[in-house]
Short mmCIF file of C-alpha atoms in Angstrom, two decimals:
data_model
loop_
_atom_site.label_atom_id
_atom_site.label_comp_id
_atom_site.label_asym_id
_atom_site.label_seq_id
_atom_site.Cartn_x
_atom_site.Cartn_y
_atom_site.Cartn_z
CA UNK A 1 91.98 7.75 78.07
CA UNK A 2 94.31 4.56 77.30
CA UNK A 3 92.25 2.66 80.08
CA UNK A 4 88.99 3.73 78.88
CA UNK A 5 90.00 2.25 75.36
CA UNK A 6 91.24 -1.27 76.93
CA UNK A 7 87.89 -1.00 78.82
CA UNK A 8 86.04 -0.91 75.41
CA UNK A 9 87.81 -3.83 73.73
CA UNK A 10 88.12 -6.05 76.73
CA UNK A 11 83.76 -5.11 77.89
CA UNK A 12 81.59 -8.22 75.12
CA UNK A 13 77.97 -6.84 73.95
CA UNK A 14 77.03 -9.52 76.17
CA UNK A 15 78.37 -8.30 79.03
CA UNK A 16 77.31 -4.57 78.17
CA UNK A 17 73.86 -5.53 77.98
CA UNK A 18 73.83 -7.13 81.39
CA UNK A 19 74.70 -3.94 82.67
CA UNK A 20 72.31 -2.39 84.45
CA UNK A 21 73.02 1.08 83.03
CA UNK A 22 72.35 -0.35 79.71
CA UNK A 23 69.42 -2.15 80.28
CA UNK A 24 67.74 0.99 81.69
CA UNK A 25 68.54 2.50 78.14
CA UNK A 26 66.67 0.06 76.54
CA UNK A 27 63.68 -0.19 78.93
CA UNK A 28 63.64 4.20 78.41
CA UNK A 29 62.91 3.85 74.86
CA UNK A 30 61.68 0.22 74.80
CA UNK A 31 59.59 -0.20 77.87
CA UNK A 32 58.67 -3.98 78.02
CA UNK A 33 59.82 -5.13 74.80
CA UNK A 34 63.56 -4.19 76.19
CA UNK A 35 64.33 -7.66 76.66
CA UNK A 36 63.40 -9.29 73.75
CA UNK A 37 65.42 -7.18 71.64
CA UNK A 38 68.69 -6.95 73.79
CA UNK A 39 68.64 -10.73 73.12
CA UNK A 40 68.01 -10.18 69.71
CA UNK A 41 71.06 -7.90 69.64
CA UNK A 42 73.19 -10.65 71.57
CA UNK A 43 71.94 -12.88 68.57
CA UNK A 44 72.80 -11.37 65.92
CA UNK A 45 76.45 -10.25 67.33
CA UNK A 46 76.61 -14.17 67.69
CA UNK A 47 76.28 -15.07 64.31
CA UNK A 48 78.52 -12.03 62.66
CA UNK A 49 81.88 -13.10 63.76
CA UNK A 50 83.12 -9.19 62.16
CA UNK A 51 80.91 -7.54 64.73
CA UNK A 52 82.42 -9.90 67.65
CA UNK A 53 85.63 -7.92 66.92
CA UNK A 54 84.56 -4.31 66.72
CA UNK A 55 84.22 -2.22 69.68
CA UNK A 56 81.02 -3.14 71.43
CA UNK A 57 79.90 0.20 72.66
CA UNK A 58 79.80 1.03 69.18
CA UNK A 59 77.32 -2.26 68.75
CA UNK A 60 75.22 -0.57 71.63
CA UNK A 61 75.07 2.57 70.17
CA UNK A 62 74.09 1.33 66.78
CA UNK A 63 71.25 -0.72 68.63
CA UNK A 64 69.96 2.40 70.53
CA UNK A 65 69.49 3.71 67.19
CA UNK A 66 67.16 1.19 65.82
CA UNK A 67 65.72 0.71 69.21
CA UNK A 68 64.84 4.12 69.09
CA UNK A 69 63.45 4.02 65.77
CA UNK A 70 61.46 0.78 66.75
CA UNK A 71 63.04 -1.45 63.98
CA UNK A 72 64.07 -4.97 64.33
CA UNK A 73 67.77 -5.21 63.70
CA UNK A 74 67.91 -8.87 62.17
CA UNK A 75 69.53 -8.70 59.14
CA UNK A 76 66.93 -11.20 57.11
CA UNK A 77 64.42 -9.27 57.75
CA UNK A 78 65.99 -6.13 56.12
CA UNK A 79 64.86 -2.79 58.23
CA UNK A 80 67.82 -2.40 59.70
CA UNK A 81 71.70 -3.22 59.86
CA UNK A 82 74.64 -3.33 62.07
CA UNK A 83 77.29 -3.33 60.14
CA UNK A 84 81.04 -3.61 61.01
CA UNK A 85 83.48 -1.13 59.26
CA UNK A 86 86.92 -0.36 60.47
CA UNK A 87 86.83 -1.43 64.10
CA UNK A 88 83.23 0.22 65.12
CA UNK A 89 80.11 -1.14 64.35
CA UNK A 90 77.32 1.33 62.68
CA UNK A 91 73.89 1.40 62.03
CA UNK A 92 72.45 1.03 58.58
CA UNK A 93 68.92 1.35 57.11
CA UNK A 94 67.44 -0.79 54.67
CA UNK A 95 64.63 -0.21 52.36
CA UNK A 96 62.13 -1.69 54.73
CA UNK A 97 62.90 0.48 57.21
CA UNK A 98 62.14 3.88 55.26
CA UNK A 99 58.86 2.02 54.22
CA UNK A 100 58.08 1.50 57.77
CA UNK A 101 58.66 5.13 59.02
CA UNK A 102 56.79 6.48 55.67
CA UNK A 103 54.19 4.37 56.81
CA UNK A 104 54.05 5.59 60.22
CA UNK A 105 53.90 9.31 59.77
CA UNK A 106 50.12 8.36 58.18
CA UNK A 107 50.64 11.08 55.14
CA UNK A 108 51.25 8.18 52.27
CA UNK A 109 48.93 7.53 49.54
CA UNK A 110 51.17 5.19 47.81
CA UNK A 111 55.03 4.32 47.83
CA UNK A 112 56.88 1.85 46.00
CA UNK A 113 60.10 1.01 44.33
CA UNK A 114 60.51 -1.80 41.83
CA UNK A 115 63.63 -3.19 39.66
CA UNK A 116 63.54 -2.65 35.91
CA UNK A 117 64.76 -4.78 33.01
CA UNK A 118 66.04 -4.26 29.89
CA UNK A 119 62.54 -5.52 28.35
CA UNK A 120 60.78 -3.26 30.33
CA UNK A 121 62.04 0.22 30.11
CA UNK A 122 61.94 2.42 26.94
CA UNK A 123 62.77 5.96 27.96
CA UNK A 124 62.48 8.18 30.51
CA UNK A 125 62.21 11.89 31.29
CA UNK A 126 63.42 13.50 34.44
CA UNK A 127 61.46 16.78 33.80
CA UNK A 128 58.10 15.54 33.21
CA UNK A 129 58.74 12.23 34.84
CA UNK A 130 57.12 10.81 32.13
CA UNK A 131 58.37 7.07 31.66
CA UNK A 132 57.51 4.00 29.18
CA UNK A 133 57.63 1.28 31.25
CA UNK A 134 55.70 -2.08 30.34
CA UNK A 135 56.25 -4.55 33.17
CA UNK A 136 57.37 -8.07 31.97
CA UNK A 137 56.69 -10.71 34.50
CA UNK A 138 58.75 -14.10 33.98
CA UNK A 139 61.82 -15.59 35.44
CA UNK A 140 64.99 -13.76 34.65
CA UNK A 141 67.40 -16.52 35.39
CA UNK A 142 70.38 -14.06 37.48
CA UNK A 143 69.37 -11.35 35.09
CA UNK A 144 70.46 -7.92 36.34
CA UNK A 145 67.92 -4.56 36.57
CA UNK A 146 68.92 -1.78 34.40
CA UNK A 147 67.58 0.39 37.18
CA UNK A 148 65.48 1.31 39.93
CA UNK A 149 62.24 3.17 40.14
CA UNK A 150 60.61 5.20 43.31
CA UNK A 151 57.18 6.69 43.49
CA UNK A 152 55.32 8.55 46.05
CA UNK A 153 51.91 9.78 46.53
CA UNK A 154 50.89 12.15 49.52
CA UNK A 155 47.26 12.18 51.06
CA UNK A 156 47.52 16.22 49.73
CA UNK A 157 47.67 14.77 46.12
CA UNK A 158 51.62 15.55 45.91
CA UNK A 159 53.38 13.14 43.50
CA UNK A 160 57.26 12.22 42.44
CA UNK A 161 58.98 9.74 40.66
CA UNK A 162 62.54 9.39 40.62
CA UNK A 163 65.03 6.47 38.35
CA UNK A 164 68.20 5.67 39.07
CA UNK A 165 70.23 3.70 36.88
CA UNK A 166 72.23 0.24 37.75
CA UNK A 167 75.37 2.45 37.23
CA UNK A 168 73.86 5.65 38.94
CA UNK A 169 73.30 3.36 41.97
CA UNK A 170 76.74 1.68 42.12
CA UNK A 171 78.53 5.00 41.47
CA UNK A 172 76.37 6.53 44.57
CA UNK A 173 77.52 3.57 46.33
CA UNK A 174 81.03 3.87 45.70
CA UNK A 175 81.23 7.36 46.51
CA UNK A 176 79.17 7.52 49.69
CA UNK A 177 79.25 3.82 51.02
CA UNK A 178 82.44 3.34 52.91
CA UNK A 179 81.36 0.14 54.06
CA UNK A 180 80.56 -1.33 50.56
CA UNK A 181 83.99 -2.31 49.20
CA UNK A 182 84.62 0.36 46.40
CA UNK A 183 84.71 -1.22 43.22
CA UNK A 184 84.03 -4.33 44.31
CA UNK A 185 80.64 -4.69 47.01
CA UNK A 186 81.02 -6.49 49.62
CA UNK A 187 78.77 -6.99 53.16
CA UNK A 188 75.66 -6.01 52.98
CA UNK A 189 75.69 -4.67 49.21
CA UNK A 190 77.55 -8.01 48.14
CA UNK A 191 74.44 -9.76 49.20
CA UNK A 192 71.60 -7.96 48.78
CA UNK A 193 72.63 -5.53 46.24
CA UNK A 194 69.24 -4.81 44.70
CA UNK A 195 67.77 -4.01 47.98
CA UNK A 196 70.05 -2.07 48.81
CA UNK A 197 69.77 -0.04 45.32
CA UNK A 198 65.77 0.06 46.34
CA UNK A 199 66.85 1.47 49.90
CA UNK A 200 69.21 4.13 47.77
CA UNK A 201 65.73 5.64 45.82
CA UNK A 202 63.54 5.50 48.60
CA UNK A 203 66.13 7.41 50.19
CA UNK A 204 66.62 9.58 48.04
CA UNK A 205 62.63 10.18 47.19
CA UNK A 206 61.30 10.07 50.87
CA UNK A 207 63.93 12.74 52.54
CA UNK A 208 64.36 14.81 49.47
CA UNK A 209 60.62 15.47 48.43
CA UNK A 210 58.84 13.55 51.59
CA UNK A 211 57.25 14.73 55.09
CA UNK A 212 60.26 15.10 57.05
CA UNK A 213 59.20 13.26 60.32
CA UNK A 214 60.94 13.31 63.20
CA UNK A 215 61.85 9.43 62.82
CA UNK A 216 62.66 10.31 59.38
CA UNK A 217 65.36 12.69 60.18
CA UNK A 218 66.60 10.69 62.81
CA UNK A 219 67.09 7.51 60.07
CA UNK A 220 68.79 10.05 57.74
CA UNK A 221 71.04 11.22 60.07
CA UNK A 222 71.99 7.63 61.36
CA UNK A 223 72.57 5.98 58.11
CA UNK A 224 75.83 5.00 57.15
CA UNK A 225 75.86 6.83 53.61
CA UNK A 226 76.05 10.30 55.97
CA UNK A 227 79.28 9.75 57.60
CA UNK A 228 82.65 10.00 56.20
CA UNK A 229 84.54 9.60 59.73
CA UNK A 230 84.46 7.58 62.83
CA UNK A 231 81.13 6.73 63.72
CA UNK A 232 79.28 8.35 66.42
CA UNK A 233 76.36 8.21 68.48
CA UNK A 234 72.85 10.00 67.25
CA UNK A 235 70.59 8.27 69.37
CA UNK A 236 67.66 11.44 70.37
CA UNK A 237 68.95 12.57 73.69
CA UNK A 238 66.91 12.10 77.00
CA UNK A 239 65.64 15.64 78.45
CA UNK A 240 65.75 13.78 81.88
CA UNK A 241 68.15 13.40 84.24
CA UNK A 242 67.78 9.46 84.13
CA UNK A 243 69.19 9.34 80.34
CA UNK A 244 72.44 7.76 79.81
CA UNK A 245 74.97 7.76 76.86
CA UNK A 246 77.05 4.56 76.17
CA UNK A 247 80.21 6.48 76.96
CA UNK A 248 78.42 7.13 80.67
CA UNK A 249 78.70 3.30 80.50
CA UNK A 250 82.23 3.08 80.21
CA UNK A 251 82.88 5.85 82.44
CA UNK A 252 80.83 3.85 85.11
CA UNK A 253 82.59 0.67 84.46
CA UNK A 254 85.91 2.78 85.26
CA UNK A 255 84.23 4.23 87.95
CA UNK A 256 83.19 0.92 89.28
CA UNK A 257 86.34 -0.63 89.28
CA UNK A 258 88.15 2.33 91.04
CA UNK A 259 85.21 1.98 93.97
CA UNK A 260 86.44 -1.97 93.93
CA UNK A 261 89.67 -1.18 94.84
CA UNK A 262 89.31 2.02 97.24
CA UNK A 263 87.21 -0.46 99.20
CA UNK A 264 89.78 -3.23 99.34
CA UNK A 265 92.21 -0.75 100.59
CA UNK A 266 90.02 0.76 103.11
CA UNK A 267 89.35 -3.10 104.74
CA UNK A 268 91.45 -2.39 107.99
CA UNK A 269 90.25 0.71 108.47
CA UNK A 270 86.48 -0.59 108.39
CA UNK A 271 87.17 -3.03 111.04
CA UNK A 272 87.69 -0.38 113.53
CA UNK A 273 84.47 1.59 112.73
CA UNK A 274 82.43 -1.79 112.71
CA UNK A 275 80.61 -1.07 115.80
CA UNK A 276 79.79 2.30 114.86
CA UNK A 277 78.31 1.62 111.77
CA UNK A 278 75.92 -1.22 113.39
CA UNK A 279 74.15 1.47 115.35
CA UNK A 280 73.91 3.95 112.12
CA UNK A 281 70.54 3.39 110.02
CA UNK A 282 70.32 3.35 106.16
CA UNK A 283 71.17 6.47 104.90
CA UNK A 284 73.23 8.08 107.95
CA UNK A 285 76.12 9.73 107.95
CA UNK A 286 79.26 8.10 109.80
CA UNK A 287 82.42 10.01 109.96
CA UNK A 288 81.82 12.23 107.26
CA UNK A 289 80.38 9.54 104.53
CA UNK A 290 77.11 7.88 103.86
CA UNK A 291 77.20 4.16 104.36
CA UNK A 292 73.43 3.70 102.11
CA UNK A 293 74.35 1.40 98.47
CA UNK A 294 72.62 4.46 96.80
CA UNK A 295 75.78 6.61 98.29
CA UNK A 296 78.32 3.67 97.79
CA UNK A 297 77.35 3.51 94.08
CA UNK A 298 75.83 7.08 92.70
CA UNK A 299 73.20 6.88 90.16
CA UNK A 300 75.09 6.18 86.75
CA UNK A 301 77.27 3.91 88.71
CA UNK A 302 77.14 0.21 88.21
CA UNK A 303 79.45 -3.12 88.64
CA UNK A 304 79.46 -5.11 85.43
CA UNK A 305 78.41 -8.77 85.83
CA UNK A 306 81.06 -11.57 85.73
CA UNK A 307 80.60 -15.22 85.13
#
C-alpha cells in the first residue's frame, strides 16, 4: 500500500498520459479526439502550479470525467474545472457545462440564468413565481447582483423559475463548497464568483425539476458540491473487459516494475536456455512459460515511458 502511494506522488500527469493504459482510456470514450485533449489536460496542469502538486491519478480521474461528459476542461472557457483541494485534484462543473448537457438531451424550450441588481428587482414570490423584474442595461462600475435568476421551459410546455439571493448563494457555497475558502472564496469562486452563483441555479433548476439525462446524473454526481470526503472516481464504468480504472494504472506501473526486476534476476539463467528459445516460435511454450510480449506483459500491463 505504502509503495503504491510513493508510486502516485513520484508518477507526473505527463508521464500518466504517455502510458499506454491511459491513453486507451481516453481513445474508449474519446475515439480520435483522444489526443487533442490529453494535451489539453497536460496544458492546463502546466499552468496551475496547485494541480502540479496534487496526486496525478486524481488529475486523470477528474479528466475521465469531463472526457466522458465531452466537455473541454480549460478553465477560460468555463464548462468544466479541475480543481485542486487537499492533495487530490477533482472535477468541477461550471454553468456552461449544465447548459451544454441541457442542450444535448434536445427537451429545452428555453433556459437561462441572469444576474440581478438592486435597480432591477422589486419582489418576488416563490409560490407563484411571480417576479417584478425590469432589466436595467448600463455599466455597473464593480457593482454586485443582489441575486440570481434560473428559468426553464420544456418542449411539453413545463415551466420553473427559481431566485437565489447573493447571500443564499454564498451561504450554499460555504456550506457545500469545500474547495471555496469558507468565509472568504478563493479558486475558482474568488474569480469568477458570479458564474459560479449562475452554475449554483442552473444546478439547482436543471437536476431538481429537469429531464434527468444520463449525462446529467453523471455531472451531478461528479461535481464537487456532492462530496464531503476524499474524492473518488465516478467515471461510467466500461461493461467490457478492455475498460480500465486509474488505480489499474498504478497497479500496472507496480506490476511493471516488479516484471523489470524478476527479469534482471533471471539474466543467467536465460543464457543457458538461449538456444532453446531460438527454435521456439511466437507464442510457444518453453519450460513451462510463454516467451510471446503479450505473455511477458498481460493485458493491463504496461512500462511507463522515461525520458
Amino acid at each position: 500500500m505504502n509503495n503504491q502511494v510513493a508510486n502516485t506522488q513520484q508518477i507526473t500527469v505527463k508521464q500518466f498520459v504517455n502510458m499506454n493504459s491511459t491513453k486507451k482510456r481516453f481513445e474508449d470514450v474519446l475515439g480520435k479526439r483522444a489526443p487533442q485533449f490529453m494535451s489539453s489536460l497536460v496544458s492546463v496542469v502546466n499552468s496551475n502550479q496547485d494541480l502540479q502538486h496534487v496526486e496525478a491519478a486524481s488529475v486523470i480521474n477528474s479528466a475521465l470525467v469531463a472526457a466522458a461528459l465531452d466537455l473541454p476542461i480549460n478553465s477560460s472557457l468555463g464548462y468544466m474545472y479541475i480543481v485542486p483541494y487537499k492533495g487530490q485534484a477533482q472535477p468541477q462543473m461550471g454553468y456552461k457545462g449544465y447548459i451544454q448537457l441541457a442542450q444535448r438531451s434536445g427537451q429545452y424550450k428555453h433556459l437561462n440564468a441572469i444576474a440581478v441588481y438592486a435597480d432591477e428587482f422589486q419582489g418576488w414570490n416563490p409560490l407563484t413565481e411571480e417576479i417584478d423584474y425590469q432589466p436595467n442595461f448600463h455599466d455597473r462600475n464593480g457593482e454586485q447582483p443582489v441575486g440570481y435568476l434560473g428559468y426553464l421551459e420544456l418542449l411539453n410546455g413545463f415551466q420553473k423559475t427559481v431566485y437565489w439571493t447573493r447571500e443564499q448563494i454564498d451561504d450554499h457555497r460555504k456550506r457545500f463548497s469545500k474547495m471555496s475558502g469558507g468565509n472568504t472564496p478563493k479558486g475558482v469562486w474568488k474569480d469568477n464568483f458570479d458564474a459560479m452563483a449562475l452554475k449554483t441555479v442552473l444546478r439547482n433548476l436543471l437536476t431538481k425539476w429537469g429531464p434527468m439525462t444520463v449525462d446529467m446524473q453523471t455531472a451531478y454526481n461528479a461535481d464537487e458540491e456532492e462530496h464531503n470526503e476524499a474524492p473518488k472516481d465516478v467515471t461510467p464504468e466500461q461493461n467490457n473487459e478492455e475498460g480500465y480504472q486509474t488505480q489499474d494504472i498504478l497497479n500496472s506501473f507496480d506490476q511493471a516494475e516488479k516484471e523489470k526486476a524478476s527479469k534482471e534476476e533471471a539474466k543467467p539463467a536465460k543464457k543457458a536456455t538461449k538456444t532453446t528459445k531460438k527454435t521456439a516460435t511466437k507464442g510457444d511454450e518453453v519450460n513451462g512459460t510463454n516467451e510471446s510480449q503479450e505473455e511477458l506483459f498481460p493485458d493491463g500491463t504496461i512500462t511507463p515511458h522515461t525520458k
